[in-house]
Short mmCIF file of C-alpha atoms in Angstrom, two decimals:
data_model
loop_
_atom_site.label_atom_id
_atom_site.label_comp_id
_atom_site.label_asym_id
_atom_site.label_seq_id
_atom_site.Cartn_x
_atom_site.Cartn_y
_atom_site.Cartn_z
CA GLN A 93 12.37 -12.73 -6.23
CA LYS A 94 11.93 -10.24 -3.48
CA GLU A 95 9.61 -11.57 -0.78
CA VAL A 96 8.21 -10.17 2.39
CA GLU A 97 6.64 -12.66 4.78
CA GLN A 98 4.19 -12.03 7.57
CA ASN A 99 2.16 -14.26 9.83
CA SER A 100 -1.41 -13.77 8.69
CA GLY A 101 -2.78 -14.15 12.21
CA PRO A 102 -5.24 -13.38 13.55
CA LEU A 103 -3.30 -12.06 16.50
CA SER A 104 -5.37 -11.30 19.59
CA VAL A 105 -4.01 -9.01 22.29
CA PRO A 106 -5.72 -7.73 25.44
CA GLU A 107 -6.35 -4.02 25.64
CA GLY A 108 -3.44 -2.22 27.29
CA ALA A 109 -0.91 -4.93 26.42
CA ILE A 110 1.90 -4.79 23.88
CA ALA A 111 1.14 -6.09 20.39
CA SER A 112 4.14 -7.46 18.52
CA LEU A 113 4.00 -7.84 14.75
CA ASN A 114 6.80 -9.46 12.81
CA CYS A 115 7.98 -9.50 9.24
CA THR A 116 10.88 -11.20 7.46
CA TYR A 117 12.32 -10.45 4.08
CA SER A 118 14.41 -12.40 1.63
CA ASP A 119 16.39 -9.76 -0.23
CA ARG A 120 19.44 -8.41 1.56
CA GLY A 121 19.34 -5.49 -0.87
CA SER A 122 16.26 -4.13 0.85
CA GLN A 123 16.92 -0.57 1.93
CA SER A 124 13.78 0.59 3.65
CA PHE A 125 10.83 -0.87 5.46
CA PHE A 126 7.38 0.41 6.05
CA TRP A 127 4.48 -0.48 8.29
CA PHE A 128 0.98 0.32 7.09
CA ARG A 129 -2.30 -0.06 8.92
CA GLN A 130 -5.38 -1.01 6.94
CA TYR A 131 -8.88 -0.99 8.36
CA SER A 132 -11.44 -3.21 6.71
CA GLY A 133 -12.66 -1.69 3.46
CA LYS A 134 -10.17 1.16 3.63
CA SER A 135 -6.83 1.84 1.98
CA PRO A 136 -3.49 1.46 3.80
CA GLU A 137 -2.27 4.23 6.06
CA LEU A 138 1.46 4.74 6.60
CA ILE A 139 2.42 4.32 10.26
CA MET A 140 6.20 4.24 10.23
CA PHE A 141 9.23 3.69 8.08
CA ILE A 142 12.67 2.57 9.13
CA TYR A 143 15.98 2.44 7.33
CA SER A 144 18.64 1.82 9.92
CA ASN A 145 19.30 -1.09 12.25
CA GLY A 146 17.84 -0.65 15.68
CA ASP A 147 14.67 0.87 17.03
CA LYS A 148 12.61 3.82 15.92
CA GLU A 149 9.90 5.12 18.18
CA ASP A 150 6.87 7.24 17.37
CA GLY A 151 4.32 7.60 20.13
CA ARG A 152 2.97 4.16 21.01
CA PHE A 153 4.65 2.58 18.01
CA THR A 154 8.18 1.22 17.83
CA ALA A 155 9.67 -0.25 14.67
CA GLN A 156 12.67 -2.53 14.98
CA LEU A 157 14.98 -3.50 12.14
CA ASN A 158 17.63 -6.21 12.19
CA LYS A 159 19.31 -6.42 8.80
CA ALA A 160 21.60 -9.28 9.78
CA SER A 161 18.63 -11.47 10.63
CA GLN A 162 16.45 -9.91 7.93
CA TYR A 163 13.49 -9.12 10.06
CA VAL A 164 11.53 -6.04 10.95
CA SER A 165 8.95 -5.75 13.68
CA LEU A 166 6.34 -3.34 14.95
CA LEU A 167 5.48 -3.00 18.62
CA ILE A 168 2.30 -1.28 19.70
CA ARG A 169 2.29 -0.30 23.35
CA ASP A 170 -0.86 0.23 25.40
CA SER A 171 -2.96 -1.41 22.69
CA GLN A 172 -6.36 0.13 22.09
CA PRO A 173 -9.43 -1.35 20.40
CA SER A 174 -8.92 1.22 17.63
CA ASP A 175 -5.63 -0.52 16.82
CA SER A 176 -7.60 -3.53 15.56
CA ALA A 177 -6.75 -3.69 11.87
CA THR A 178 -4.58 -5.49 9.36
CA TYR A 179 -0.95 -4.44 9.48
CA LEU A 180 1.05 -4.59 6.27
CA CYS A 181 4.81 -4.75 6.17
CA ALA A 182 6.52 -3.54 2.99
CA GLY A 183 10.09 -3.48 1.79
CA GLY A 184 11.63 -0.91 -0.51
CA PHE A 185 14.66 -1.49 -2.68
CA GLY A 186 15.59 2.01 -3.67
CA ASN A 187 13.72 1.86 -6.96
CA GLU A 188 10.58 3.39 -5.48
CA LYS A 189 8.52 0.19 -5.70
CA LEU A 190 7.39 -1.55 -2.54
CA THR A 191 6.95 -5.26 -1.97
CA PHE A 192 4.13 -5.98 0.45
CA GLY A 193 3.61 -8.84 2.84
CA THR A 194 0.20 -10.44 3.05
CA GLY A 195 -0.60 -8.62 6.28
CA THR A 196 -1.28 -9.62 9.87
CA ARG A 197 -4.77 -9.19 11.27
CA LEU A 198 -4.63 -7.77 14.79
CA THR A 199 -7.56 -7.80 17.19
CA ILE A 200 -7.40 -5.91 20.48
CA ILE A 201 -9.70 -7.46 23.04
CA PRO A 202 -11.36 -4.98 25.43
CA GLY B 300 1.58 12.99 6.00
CA ALA B 301 0.94 13.90 2.40
CA VAL B 302 -2.63 13.80 1.10
CA VAL B 303 -3.72 11.77 -1.90
CA SER B 304 -7.29 11.71 -3.16
CA GLN B 305 -9.12 9.35 -5.46
CA HIS B 306 -12.32 9.73 -7.39
CA PRO B 307 -14.76 8.10 -7.47
CA SER B 308 -14.72 6.24 -4.17
CA TRP B 309 -16.94 3.57 -5.63
CA VAL B 310 -18.41 2.77 -9.01
CA ILE B 311 -20.79 0.17 -10.38
CA CYS B 312 -20.83 -0.43 -14.10
CA LYS B 313 -22.12 -2.85 -16.68
CA SER B 314 -19.86 -5.41 -18.28
CA GLY B 315 -18.17 -4.03 -21.39
CA THR B 316 -18.07 -0.42 -20.32
CA SER B 317 -14.99 1.60 -19.44
CA VAL B 318 -14.32 3.22 -16.09
CA LYS B 319 -11.89 6.03 -15.32
CA ILE B 320 -10.38 6.48 -11.86
CA GLU B 321 -8.53 9.64 -10.89
CA CYS B 322 -5.70 9.94 -8.40
CA ARG B 323 -4.54 13.34 -7.21
CA SER B 324 -1.78 14.49 -4.91
CA LEU B 325 -3.24 17.46 -3.06
CA ASP B 326 -0.34 19.07 -1.26
CA PHE B 327 2.71 17.95 -3.15
CA GLN B 328 3.88 17.26 -6.68
CA ALA B 329 4.17 13.56 -7.38
CA THR B 330 6.55 12.62 -10.16
CA THR B 331 5.73 8.97 -9.52
CA MET B 332 2.39 7.38 -8.74
CA PHE B 333 1.50 3.74 -8.35
CA TRP B 334 -1.66 1.78 -9.06
CA TYR B 335 -2.54 -1.24 -6.97
CA ARG B 336 -5.37 -3.72 -6.95
CA GLN B 337 -6.55 -5.57 -3.88
CA PHE B 338 -8.94 -8.51 -3.83
CA PRO B 339 -10.77 -9.42 -0.62
CA LYS B 340 -8.54 -10.74 2.14
CA GLN B 341 -5.46 -10.41 -0.05
CA SER B 342 -2.55 -8.01 -0.01
CA LEU B 343 -1.94 -5.22 -2.45
CA MET B 344 -0.82 -6.15 -5.92
CA LEU B 345 1.13 -3.53 -7.82
CA MET B 346 -0.29 -3.06 -11.30
CA ALA B 347 1.86 -0.30 -12.69
CA THR B 348 4.16 2.58 -11.97
CA SER B 349 3.10 5.88 -13.46
CA ASN B 350 5.67 8.56 -14.19
CA GLU B 351 4.70 12.08 -15.14
CA GLY B 352 5.23 12.74 -18.81
CA SER B 353 6.18 9.21 -19.78
CA LYS B 354 4.59 5.84 -20.37
CA ALA B 355 3.61 3.77 -17.41
CA THR B 356 5.59 0.68 -16.47
CA TYR B 357 3.33 -2.32 -16.04
CA GLU B 358 3.97 -5.32 -13.83
CA GLN B 359 4.16 -8.75 -15.35
CA GLY B 360 0.74 -10.14 -16.15
CA VAL B 361 -1.04 -6.78 -16.22
CA GLU B 362 -2.55 -5.95 -19.60
CA LYS B 363 -1.52 -2.45 -20.57
CA ASP B 364 -4.22 -2.19 -23.23
CA LYS B 365 -6.88 -3.02 -20.69
CA PHE B 366 -5.62 -0.81 -17.89
CA LEU B 367 -4.74 2.51 -19.46
CA ILE B 368 -2.70 4.87 -17.32
CA ASN B 369 -2.15 8.53 -17.98
CA HIS B 370 0.02 10.76 -15.80
CA ALA B 371 -0.41 14.07 -17.56
CA SER B 372 0.54 16.37 -14.69
CA LEU B 373 2.53 16.31 -11.48
CA THR B 374 -0.65 16.04 -9.44
CA LEU B 375 -2.91 13.77 -11.47
CA SER B 376 -2.77 10.20 -12.71
CA THR B 377 -5.72 8.34 -14.19
CA LEU B 378 -6.43 4.64 -14.56
CA THR B 379 -9.00 3.60 -17.15
CA VAL B 380 -10.33 0.07 -17.00
CA THR B 381 -11.43 -0.62 -20.55
CA SER B 382 -14.17 -3.09 -21.42
CA ALA B 383 -14.57 -4.02 -17.79
CA HIS B 384 -15.74 -7.51 -16.86
CA PRO B 385 -16.90 -8.98 -13.55
CA GLU B 386 -13.43 -10.37 -12.85
CA ASP B 387 -12.13 -6.78 -12.84
CA SER B 388 -14.24 -6.06 -9.78
CA SER B 389 -11.78 -5.11 -7.08
CA PHE B 390 -10.49 -2.38 -4.81
CA TYR B 391 -8.20 -0.11 -6.82
CA ILE B 392 -5.79 2.01 -4.81
CA CYS B 393 -3.32 4.60 -5.99
CA SER B 394 -0.32 5.91 -4.12
CA ALA B 395 2.06 8.73 -4.72
CA ARG B 396 5.65 9.29 -3.87
CA ASP B 397 6.47 12.60 -2.25
CA PRO B 398 9.90 13.63 -3.56
CA ALA B 399 10.48 15.60 -0.37
CA ARG B 400 10.35 12.36 1.63
CA PRO B 401 12.90 9.54 1.62
CA THR B 402 12.91 7.26 -1.42
CA ASP B 403 10.25 4.55 -1.43
CA THR B 404 7.89 6.42 0.90
CA GLN B 405 4.39 6.23 -0.54
CA TYR B 406 1.11 7.80 0.52
CA PHE B 407 -2.08 6.04 -0.43
CA GLY B 408 -5.34 7.38 -1.72
CA PRO B 409 -8.59 6.19 -0.14
CA GLY B 410 -9.22 3.65 -2.89
CA THR B 411 -11.95 3.06 -5.46
CA ARG B 412 -14.20 0.06 -5.18
CA LEU B 413 -15.18 -1.14 -8.64
CA THR B 414 -18.08 -3.52 -9.15
CA VAL B 415 -18.73 -4.79 -12.65
CA LEU B 416 -22.14 -6.37 -13.16
#
C-alpha cells in the first residue's frame, strides 16, 4: 500500500524564520511529489511539484526530494503570518492518482 | 495555475434527498477529474476518478450507486449524492488534471460543503 507520512504538528515558527516541513513515502515507485497549502475551511492550493532529486526553488518556497531516503521536504523562507495553514504532501505514481499525507499544521508567530 | 470551479459552494438538505455538485475546468479541457471527500481535521480521501466519456472508477469502500458521477464533457463533471444522510455531511472537493501539465498534477476546485439535516 502506498503511504505518505507527515508529522501532524502543530509546527510553530517565528515570523521571518525558515519553516521546514517534512514528508516520507513508502513506495519507491513514486514518480512525483506535490505540496499543497490548505487554509481552514478552504480547498487545497498547489504550491509546488518536484520530480527530480535535489532542490527546486520558487520564490520563498524550496522543495527538496531525496529518492534514496524516500523523503521530500518543503522549506518556507522569511515565514509570514499568511503562511499559517495546513500543508499537505502528496505522491503521484504516474497513474494520475495522488496519495495524500495527513497534513502538517503550521503556525507562524508574529 | 489552472482554474477549477465548483457549484454550489455550500448546500444544506434534508435527509433522503439528492444533491448534485458540479465541477468545471474553466481554462483547460480536463480528460480526468477526481472527487475527494474531507472530514474535519482529516486529509483528503479520494472517492473516484472521473474520465470523460466513460464510467467513473470508484475507490474501495465508496458506493457507486450512492455517489453518481457523470463526466459528460471535457470541462464538466458532476457528483450526485443520492438519498443523502447526516453521515454524508462533509467537504466535497473536485480536482482536474490539466493534460498540458506533467502527469499527476491536479488543480482543485474551491470545494462544496454539504450538510445533511
